[in-house]
PDB file of C-alpha atoms in Angstrom:
ATOM      1  CA  MET Y  13     -72.686 -79.008 135.253  1.00  0.00           C
ATOM      2  CA  LYS Y  14     -76.343 -78.940 134.198  1.00  0.00           C
ATOM      3  CA  PRO Y  15     -78.203 -76.428 136.363  1.00  0.00           C
ATOM      4  CA  GLU Y  16     -81.871 -75.725 135.938  1.00  0.00           C
ATOM      5  CA  GLY Y  17     -83.178 -72.249 135.277  1.00  0.00           C
ATOM      6  CA  THR Y  18     -83.786 -69.791 132.489  1.00  0.00           C
ATOM      7  CA  VAL Y  19     -80.113 -69.390 131.536  1.00  0.00           C
ATOM      8  CA  GLY Y  20     -79.138 -71.537 128.577  1.00  0.00           C
ATOM      9  CA  PRO Y  21     -76.418 -74.237 128.527  1.00  0.00           C
ATOM     10  CA  ASN Y  22     -74.156 -71.987 126.453  1.00  0.00           C
ATOM     11  CA  SER Y  23     -74.292 -69.155 128.966  1.00  0.00           C
ATOM     12  CA  PRO Y  24     -71.239 -68.336 131.115  1.00  0.00           C
ATOM     13  CA  LEU Y  25     -70.751 -70.824 133.924  1.00  0.00           C
ATOM     14  CA  TYR Y  26     -71.234 -68.251 136.674  1.00  0.00           C
ATOM     15  CA  LEU Y  27     -74.675 -67.396 135.253  1.00  0.00           C
ATOM     16  CA  GLN Y  28     -75.624 -71.065 135.166  1.00  0.00           C
ATOM     17  CA  LEU Y  29     -74.506 -71.500 138.777  1.00  0.00           C
ATOM     18  CA  ARG Y  30     -76.340 -68.324 139.771  1.00  0.00           C
ATOM     19  CA  GLU Y  31     -79.611 -69.735 138.441  1.00  0.00           C
ATOM     20  CA  LEU Y  32     -78.987 -73.124 140.019  1.00  0.00           C
ATOM     21  CA  LEU Y  33     -78.433 -71.514 143.414  1.00  0.00           C
ATOM     22  CA  ARG Y  34     -81.481 -69.300 142.909  1.00  0.00           C
ATOM     23  CA  ASN Y  35     -83.634 -72.369 142.211  1.00  0.00           C
ATOM     24  CA  LYS Y  36     -82.328 -74.151 145.295  1.00  0.00           C
ATOM     25  CA  ILE Y  37     -83.227 -71.098 147.383  1.00  0.00           C
ATOM     26  CA  GLU Y  38     -86.691 -70.777 145.852  1.00  0.00           C
ATOM     27  CA  ASN Y  39     -87.581 -74.464 146.205  1.00  0.00           C
ATOM     28  CA  GLY Y  40     -86.445 -74.544 149.829  1.00  0.00           C
ATOM     29  CA  GLU Y  41     -83.391 -76.742 149.440  1.00  0.00           C
ATOM     30  CA  TYR Y  42     -81.418 -73.848 150.923  1.00  0.00           C
ATOM     31  CA  PRO Y  43     -83.869 -72.468 153.533  1.00  0.00           C
ATOM     32  CA  PRO Y  44     -83.704 -68.887 154.868  1.00  0.00           C
ATOM     33  CA  GLY Y  45     -81.127 -68.437 157.607  1.00  0.00           C
ATOM     34  CA  THR Y  46     -78.960 -71.366 156.532  1.00  0.00           C
ATOM     35  CA  ALA Y  47     -75.526 -71.247 154.922  1.00  0.00           C
ATOM     36  CA  ILE Y  48     -74.940 -72.434 151.377  1.00  0.00           C
ATOM     37  CA  PRO Y  49     -71.930 -74.713 150.711  1.00  0.00           C
ATOM     38  CA  PRO Y  50     -68.531 -72.971 150.709  1.00  0.00           C
ATOM     39  CA  ALA Y  51     -67.186 -71.665 147.399  1.00  0.00           C
ATOM     40  CA  GLY Y  52     -64.523 -74.377 147.274  1.00  0.00           C
ATOM     41  CA  GLU Y  53     -67.101 -77.109 147.722  1.00  0.00           C
ATOM     42  CA  LEU Y  54     -69.356 -75.646 145.013  1.00  0.00           C
ATOM     43  CA  ALA Y  55     -66.403 -75.339 142.652  1.00  0.00           C
ATOM     44  CA  GLN Y  56     -65.513 -78.982 143.206  1.00  0.00           C
ATOM     45  CA  THR Y  57     -69.109 -80.200 142.973  1.00  0.00           C
ATOM     46  CA  TYR Y  58     -69.797 -78.512 139.649  1.00  0.00           C
ATOM     47  CA  GLY Y  59     -66.287 -78.634 138.208  1.00  0.00           C
ATOM     48  CA  ILE Y  60     -65.885 -74.896 137.707  1.00  0.00           C
ATOM     49  CA  HIS Y  61     -63.349 -72.297 138.805  1.00  0.00           C
ATOM     50  CA  ARG Y  62     -63.708 -70.604 142.181  1.00  0.00           C
ATOM     51  CA  LEU Y  63     -63.819 -67.198 140.467  1.00  0.00           C
ATOM     52  CA  SER Y  64     -66.979 -68.283 138.631  1.00  0.00           C
ATOM     53  CA  VAL Y  65     -68.489 -69.443 141.921  1.00  0.00           C
ATOM     54  CA  ARG Y  66     -67.654 -66.134 143.587  1.00  0.00           C
ATOM     55  CA  SER Y  67     -69.179 -64.205 140.668  1.00  0.00           C
ATOM     56  CA  ALA Y  68     -72.422 -66.188 140.962  1.00  0.00           C
ATOM     57  CA  ILE Y  69     -72.562 -65.649 144.714  1.00  0.00           C
ATOM     58  CA  SER Y  70     -71.771 -61.931 144.394  1.00  0.00           C
ATOM     59  CA  ALA Y  71     -74.650 -61.511 141.945  1.00  0.00           C
ATOM     60  CA  LEU Y  72     -77.102 -63.127 144.378  1.00  0.00           C
ATOM     61  CA  ILE Y  73     -75.752 -61.044 147.251  1.00  0.00           C
ATOM     62  CA  GLY Y  74     -76.415 -57.969 145.114  1.00  0.00           C
ATOM     63  CA  GLU Y  75     -80.008 -59.126 144.615  1.00  0.00           C
ATOM     64  CA  GLY Y  76     -80.471 -59.553 148.358  1.00  0.00           C
ATOM     65  CA  LEU Y  77     -80.969 -63.346 148.168  1.00  0.00           C
ATOM     66  CA  LEU Y  78     -77.690 -64.106 149.922  1.00  0.00           C
ATOM     67  CA  ARG Y  79     -75.709 -62.368 152.632  1.00  0.00           C
ATOM     68  CA  SER Y  80     -72.018 -62.677 153.402  1.00  0.00           C
ATOM     69  CA  VAL Y  81     -71.137 -62.909 157.101  1.00  0.00           C
ATOM     70  CA  GLN Y  82     -67.429 -62.481 157.702  1.00  0.00           C
ATOM     71  CA  GLY Y  83     -65.868 -65.540 159.261  1.00  0.00           C
ATOM     72  CA  LYS Y  84     -69.104 -67.550 159.066  1.00  0.00           C
ATOM     73  CA  GLY Y  85     -70.041 -67.999 155.419  1.00  0.00           C
ATOM     74  CA  ILE Y  86     -72.758 -67.087 152.921  1.00  0.00           C
ATOM     75  CA  PHE Y  87     -76.323 -67.251 154.239  1.00  0.00           C
ATOM     76  CA  VAL Y  88     -79.733 -67.315 152.592  1.00  0.00           C
ATOM     77  CA  VAL Y  89     -81.801 -64.236 153.319  1.00  0.00           C
ATOM     78  CA  GLY Y  90     -85.424 -64.691 154.414  1.00  0.00           C
ATOM     79  CA  GLU Y  91     -88.422 -63.956 152.250  1.00  0.00           C
ATOM     80  CA  LYS Y  92     -88.637 -60.384 151.063  1.00  0.00           C
ATOM     81  CA  LEU Y  93     -91.620 -58.214 151.851  1.00  0.00           C
ATOM     82  CA  GLU Y  94     -93.699 -57.387 148.794  1.00  0.00           C
ATOM     83  CA  GLN Y  95     -95.490 -54.076 148.500  1.00  0.00           C
ATOM     84  CA  ASN Y  96     -97.711 -52.695 145.796  1.00  0.00           C
ATOM     85  CA  LEU Y  97     -96.555 -49.251 144.710  1.00  0.00           C
ATOM     86  CA  GLU Y  98    -100.151 -48.292 143.941  1.00  0.00           C
ATOM     87  CA  SER Y  99    -101.356 -48.742 147.526  1.00  0.00           C
ATOM     88  CA  MET Y 100    -101.884 -45.666 149.674  1.00  0.00           C
ATOM     89  CA  GLY Y 101    -100.185 -44.872 152.922  1.00  0.00           C
ATOM     90  CA  GLY Y 102     -96.907 -45.886 154.438  1.00  0.00           C
ATOM     91  CA  PHE Y 103     -95.032 -49.087 155.063  1.00  0.00           C
ATOM     92  CA  GLU Y 104     -97.043 -50.112 158.115  1.00  0.00           C
ATOM     93  CA  GLN Y 105    -100.389 -49.709 156.364  1.00  0.00           C
ATOM     94  CA  ASN Y 106     -99.243 -51.624 153.297  1.00  0.00           C
ATOM     95  CA  MET Y 107     -97.970 -54.505 155.377  1.00  0.00           C
ATOM     96  CA  GLN Y 108    -101.160 -54.578 157.434  1.00  0.00           C
ATOM     97  CA  ALA Y 109    -103.154 -54.876 154.204  1.00  0.00           C
ATOM     98  CA  ARG Y 110    -101.016 -57.866 153.192  1.00  0.00           C
ATOM     99  CA  GLN Y 111    -101.478 -59.465 156.627  1.00  0.00           C
ATOM    100  CA  VAL Y 112     -97.725 -59.538 157.176  1.00  0.00           C
ATOM    101  CA  LYS Y 113     -96.779 -59.473 160.856  1.00  0.00           C
ATOM    102  CA  ILE Y 114     -94.647 -56.416 161.428  1.00  0.00           C
ATOM    103  CA  GLU Y 115     -93.532 -55.068 164.788  1.00  0.00           C
ATOM    104  CA  THR Y 116     -93.650 -51.281 164.909  1.00  0.00           C
ATOM    105  CA  ARG Y 117     -91.841 -49.247 167.522  1.00  0.00           C
ATOM    106  CA  VAL Y 118     -92.670 -45.579 167.990  1.00  0.00           C
ATOM    107  CA  LEU Y 119     -89.450 -43.623 168.387  1.00  0.00           C
ATOM    108  CA  SER Y 120     -91.061 -40.225 168.906  1.00  0.00           C
ATOM    109  CA  LYS Y 121     -94.477 -38.579 168.841  1.00  0.00           C
ATOM    110  CA  THR Y 122     -94.656 -34.840 169.261  1.00  0.00           C
ATOM    111  CA  TRP Y 123     -96.007 -31.736 167.608  1.00  0.00           C
ATOM    112  CA  ARG Y 124     -94.215 -28.861 165.938  1.00  0.00           C
ATOM    113  CA  PRO Y 125     -95.017 -25.909 163.673  1.00  0.00           C
ATOM    114  CA  ALA Y 126     -95.453 -27.032 160.095  1.00  0.00           C
ATOM    115  CA  GLY Y 127     -92.818 -24.616 158.852  1.00  0.00           C
ATOM    116  CA  VAL Y 128     -92.528 -23.410 155.294  1.00  0.00           C
ATOM    117  CA  VAL Y 129     -91.621 -26.754 153.679  1.00  0.00           C
ATOM    118  CA  TYR Y 130     -94.207 -28.991 155.357  1.00  0.00           C
ATOM    119  CA  GLY Y 131     -96.779 -26.213 155.408  1.00  0.00           C
ATOM    120  CA  GLU Y 132     -96.630 -26.188 151.621  1.00  0.00           C
ATOM    121  CA  VAL Y 133     -96.940 -29.981 151.425  1.00  0.00           C
ATOM    122  CA  LEU Y 134     -99.779 -30.163 153.971  1.00  0.00           C
ATOM    123  CA  LYS Y 135    -101.477 -27.041 152.582  1.00  0.00           C
ATOM    124  CA  CYS Y 136    -101.496 -25.241 155.907  1.00  0.00           C
ATOM    125  CA  ALA Y 137     -99.883 -22.105 157.332  1.00  0.00           C
ATOM    126  CA  PRO Y 138     -96.244 -22.435 158.488  1.00  0.00           C
ATOM    127  CA  GLU Y 139     -97.217 -21.612 162.085  1.00  0.00           C
ATOM    128  CA  GLU Y 140     -99.959 -24.254 162.276  1.00  0.00           C
ATOM    129  CA  PRO Y 141     -99.082 -27.224 164.523  1.00  0.00           C
ATOM    130  CA  VAL Y 142     -98.611 -30.674 163.044  1.00  0.00           C
ATOM    131  CA  TYR Y 143     -98.000 -34.030 164.695  1.00  0.00           C
ATOM    132  CA  TYR Y 144     -94.657 -35.544 163.936  1.00  0.00           C
ATOM    133  CA  ILE Y 145     -94.423 -39.323 164.382  1.00  0.00           C
ATOM    134  CA  ARG Y 146     -91.254 -41.292 163.814  1.00  0.00           C
ATOM    135  CA  GLN Y 147     -91.380 -45.076 163.939  1.00  0.00           C
ATOM    136  CA  ILE Y 148     -89.407 -48.113 162.902  1.00  0.00           C
ATOM    137  CA  SER Y 149     -90.806 -51.382 161.547  1.00  0.00           C
ATOM    138  CA  LEU Y 150     -89.185 -54.755 162.160  1.00  0.00           C
ATOM    139  CA  LEU Y 151     -89.659 -58.211 160.646  1.00  0.00           C
ATOM    140  CA  ASN Y 152     -88.606 -61.036 162.967  1.00  0.00           C
ATOM    141  CA  GLY Y 153     -86.749 -58.504 165.077  1.00  0.00           C
ATOM    142  CA  GLU Y 154     -84.762 -57.079 162.165  1.00  0.00           C
ATOM    143  CA  PRO Y 155     -85.366 -53.451 161.102  1.00  0.00           C
ATOM    144  CA  VAL Y 156     -86.686 -53.060 157.574  1.00  0.00           C
ATOM    145  CA  SER Y 157     -88.250 -49.606 157.426  1.00  0.00           C
ATOM    146  CA  LEU Y 158     -88.002 -46.188 159.080  1.00  0.00           C
ATOM    147  CA  GLU Y 159     -91.024 -43.929 158.709  1.00  0.00           C
ATOM    148  CA  GLU Y 160     -91.713 -40.265 159.460  1.00  0.00           C
ATOM    149  CA  VAL Y 161     -95.296 -39.005 159.374  1.00  0.00           C
ATOM    150  CA  TYR Y 162     -96.709 -35.481 159.516  1.00  0.00           C
ATOM    151  CA  VAL Y 163    -100.402 -34.971 160.364  1.00  0.00           C
ATOM    152  CA  PRO Y 164    -102.125 -31.572 160.700  1.00  0.00           C
ATOM    153  CA  GLU Y 165    -103.232 -31.242 164.319  1.00  0.00           C
ATOM    154  CA  ALA Y 166    -106.467 -29.530 163.254  1.00  0.00           C
ATOM    155  CA  LEU Y 167    -107.578 -32.710 161.473  1.00  0.00           C
ATOM    156  CA  ALA Y 168    -106.712 -35.086 164.317  1.00  0.00           C
ATOM    157  CA  PRO Y 169    -106.839 -33.289 167.664  1.00  0.00           C
ATOM    158  CA  GLY Y 170    -107.402 -36.577 169.517  1.00  0.00           C
ATOM    159  CA  LEU Y 171    -104.224 -38.149 168.151  1.00  0.00           C
ATOM    160  CA  LYS Y 172    -102.229 -36.960 171.160  1.00  0.00           C
ATOM    161  CA  ASP Y 173    -104.222 -39.258 173.487  1.00  0.00           C
ATOM    162  CA  ILE Y 174    -103.919 -42.438 171.392  1.00  0.00           C
ATOM    163  CA  ASP Y 175    -101.149 -44.897 172.250  1.00  0.00           C
ATOM    164  CA  LEU Y 176     -99.444 -45.751 168.965  1.00  0.00           C
ATOM    165  CA  ASN Y 177     -97.784 -48.750 170.562  1.00  0.00           C
ATOM    166  CA  VAL Y 178    -101.246 -50.277 170.891  1.00  0.00           C
ATOM    167  CA  PHE Y 179    -102.944 -49.010 167.726  1.00  0.00           C
ATOM    168  CA  THR Y 180    -101.388 -48.428 164.325  1.00  0.00           C
ATOM    169  CA  LEU Y 181    -101.075 -44.870 163.127  1.00  0.00           C
ATOM    170  CA  TYR Y 182    -103.719 -45.491 160.484  1.00  0.00           C
ATOM    171  CA  GLU Y 183    -106.147 -46.940 163.000  1.00  0.00           C
ATOM    172  CA  ALA Y 184    -105.532 -43.858 165.139  1.00  0.00           C
ATOM    173  CA  CYS Y 185    -106.248 -41.557 162.219  1.00  0.00           C
ATOM    174  CA  GLU Y 186    -109.493 -43.415 161.537  1.00  0.00           C
ATOM    175  CA  PHE Y 187    -110.451 -42.963 165.207  1.00  0.00           C
ATOM    176  CA  CYS Y 188    -109.998 -39.234 164.593  1.00  0.00           C
ATOM    177  CA  GLY Y 189    -112.337 -39.331 161.604  1.00  0.00           C
ATOM    178  CA  ILE Y 190    -109.654 -39.182 158.927  1.00  0.00           C
ATOM    179  CA  GLN Y 191    -110.622 -41.170 155.835  1.00  0.00           C
ATOM    180  CA  THR Y 192    -107.984 -41.423 153.126  1.00  0.00           C
ATOM    181  CA  VAL Y 193    -109.414 -41.794 149.630  1.00  0.00           C
ATOM    182  CA  ARG Y 194    -106.394 -41.169 147.413  1.00  0.00           C
ATOM    183  CA  GLY Y 195    -102.677 -40.681 147.574  1.00  0.00           C
ATOM    184  CA  GLU Y 196     -99.709 -39.544 145.528  1.00  0.00           C
ATOM    185  CA  GLN Y 197     -96.545 -41.575 145.983  1.00  0.00           C
ATOM    186  CA  SER Y 198     -93.022 -41.129 144.664  1.00  0.00           C
ATOM    187  CA  LEU Y 199     -89.905 -43.267 144.903  1.00  0.00           C
ATOM    188  CA  ASP Y 200     -86.275 -42.244 145.094  1.00  0.00           C
ATOM    189  CA  ILE Y 201     -82.975 -43.623 146.330  1.00  0.00           C
ATOM    190  CA  THR Y 202     -81.166 -41.760 149.075  1.00  0.00           C
ATOM    191  CA  ILE Y 203     -78.301 -42.036 151.537  1.00  0.00           C
ATOM    192  CA  LEU Y 204     -79.222 -42.030 155.231  1.00  0.00           C
ATOM    193  CA  ASP Y 205     -77.372 -40.095 157.852  1.00  0.00           C
ATOM    194  CA  PRO Y 206     -75.188 -42.349 160.043  1.00  0.00           C
ATOM    195  CA  MET Y 207     -77.649 -42.406 162.958  1.00  0.00           C
ATOM    196  CA  ASP Y 208     -80.589 -43.501 160.800  1.00  0.00           C
ATOM    197  CA  ALA Y 209     -78.379 -46.018 158.987  1.00  0.00           C
ATOM    198  CA  ARG Y 210     -77.547 -47.606 162.344  1.00  0.00           C
ATOM    199  CA  LEU Y 211     -81.251 -47.808 163.182  1.00  0.00           C
ATOM    200  CA  LEU Y 212     -81.905 -49.749 159.974  1.00  0.00           C
ATOM    201  CA  ASN Y 213     -78.697 -51.763 160.325  1.00  0.00           C
ATOM    202  CA  VAL Y 214     -77.427 -50.754 156.889  1.00  0.00           C
ATOM    203  CA  ASP Y 215     -74.113 -49.466 155.593  1.00  0.00           C
ATOM    204  CA  PRO Y 216     -74.354 -45.633 155.627  1.00  0.00           C
ATOM    205  CA  LYS Y 217     -72.567 -45.561 152.275  1.00  0.00           C
ATOM    206  CA  LEU Y 218     -75.288 -47.597 150.581  1.00  0.00           C
ATOM    207  CA  GLY Y 219     -78.552 -46.213 149.272  1.00  0.00           C
ATOM    208  CA  VAL Y 220     -82.000 -47.087 150.593  1.00  0.00           C
ATOM    209  CA  LEU Y 221     -85.418 -46.741 148.988  1.00  0.00           C
ATOM    210  CA  ALA Y 222     -87.117 -43.465 149.903  1.00  0.00           C
ATOM    211  CA  PHE Y 223     -90.895 -43.323 149.481  1.00  0.00           C
ATOM    212  CA  ARG Y 224     -92.832 -40.086 149.839  1.00  0.00           C
ATOM    213  CA  CYS Y 225     -96.616 -40.169 150.000  1.00  0.00           C
ATOM    214  CA  VAL Y 226     -99.197 -37.405 150.311  1.00  0.00           C
ATOM    215  CA  ASN Y 227    -102.674 -38.667 151.267  1.00  0.00           C
ATOM    216  CA  TYR Y 228    -105.974 -36.848 150.707  1.00  0.00           C
ATOM    217  CA  ASP Y 229    -109.515 -37.180 152.031  1.00  0.00           C
ATOM    218  CA  ALA Y 230    -112.791 -36.910 150.107  1.00  0.00           C
ATOM    219  CA  ASN Y 231    -112.680 -33.106 150.433  1.00  0.00           C
ATOM    220  CA  ASP Y 232    -109.229 -33.070 148.810  1.00  0.00           C
ATOM    221  CA  ARG Y 233    -107.574 -32.035 152.074  1.00  0.00           C
ATOM    222  CA  VAL Y 234    -104.085 -33.324 152.755  1.00  0.00           C
ATOM    223  CA  VAL Y 235    -104.506 -35.612 155.772  1.00  0.00           C
ATOM    224  CA  ASN Y 236    -100.913 -36.744 156.167  1.00  0.00           C
ATOM    225  CA  TYR Y 237     -97.512 -36.808 154.584  1.00  0.00           C
ATOM    226  CA  THR Y 238     -95.260 -39.844 155.030  1.00  0.00           C
ATOM    227  CA  ARG Y 239     -91.607 -40.298 154.271  1.00  0.00           C
ATOM    228  CA  THR Y 240     -90.448 -43.909 154.467  1.00  0.00           C
ATOM    229  CA  TYR Y 241     -86.938 -45.298 154.163  1.00  0.00           C
ATOM    230  CA  THR Y 242     -86.931 -48.996 153.303  1.00  0.00           C
ATOM    231  CA  ARG Y 243     -84.133 -51.516 152.963  1.00  0.00           C
ATOM    232  CA  GLY Y 244     -83.996 -52.744 149.386  1.00  0.00           C
ATOM    233  CA  ASP Y 245     -82.499 -56.061 150.461  1.00  0.00           C
ATOM    234  CA  LYS Y 246     -85.591 -56.778 152.556  1.00  0.00           C
ATOM    235  CA  SER Y 247     -88.371 -55.690 150.209  1.00  0.00           C
ATOM    236  CA  THR Y 248     -89.599 -56.144 146.691  1.00  0.00           C
ATOM    237  CA  PHE Y 249     -92.153 -53.897 145.012  1.00  0.00           C
ATOM    238  CA  SER Y 250     -94.711 -54.273 142.237  1.00  0.00           C
ATOM    239  CA  VAL Y 251     -96.984 -52.023 140.253  1.00  0.00           C
ATOM    240  CA  ASN Y 252     -99.967 -52.862 138.038  1.00  0.00           C
ATOM    241  CA  TYR Y 253    -100.688 -50.993 134.850  1.00  0.00           C
ATOM    242  CA  ARG Y 254    -103.240 -51.171 132.072  1.00  0.00           C
ATOM    243  CA  ARG Y 255    -102.994 -49.962 128.515  1.00  0.00           C
TER     244      ARG Y 255
END
């Protein structure tokens, strides 16, 4: 067995097979949505033990490159969405900036008192009304991100009349005169409640990426707060830094 890749010839066989499979996925020999050869066939082709094959496949499943479908086989996962952690706003805005076609469905749009917690984040009184928007983003019909957004009503009184199924939330905010100039974003890993896990089609026992972003305008007012839950198996993230 002489697979290509960055792993050397003296590396464990499962690592060599892992890199070989990775290369075949990246160069399109195993296209997204197709099944790779069965473990027994790979073991026979490369003359290695089935346990080594399973270890290689398990590693790629863990990376989100492969997916096991019970009774059907191991399938190649489609291209991951790439986001820059330095960009402002939520999932939808980042994807729009990358010209990635994402379908967004608004699950709810209402207003509520800010309350103590969100009043502190949005720098407004607890009794002040805020818009609460909850939406899900899909790539090729598959859910990848669940987003909750809080916007002070005083900053965007016209938001209630804008159809968010026609315009993106960030277009709507611009219509209301909201210009975001900076943001503060944090990343965590969290467990979703069962209902939200079903919406994203993920195992409720597994963690998802949780992004929290506070956006400000030129007057240093908080214009919105977003909380976004994103499937790690469907996204990859990057950040640029300079010494």
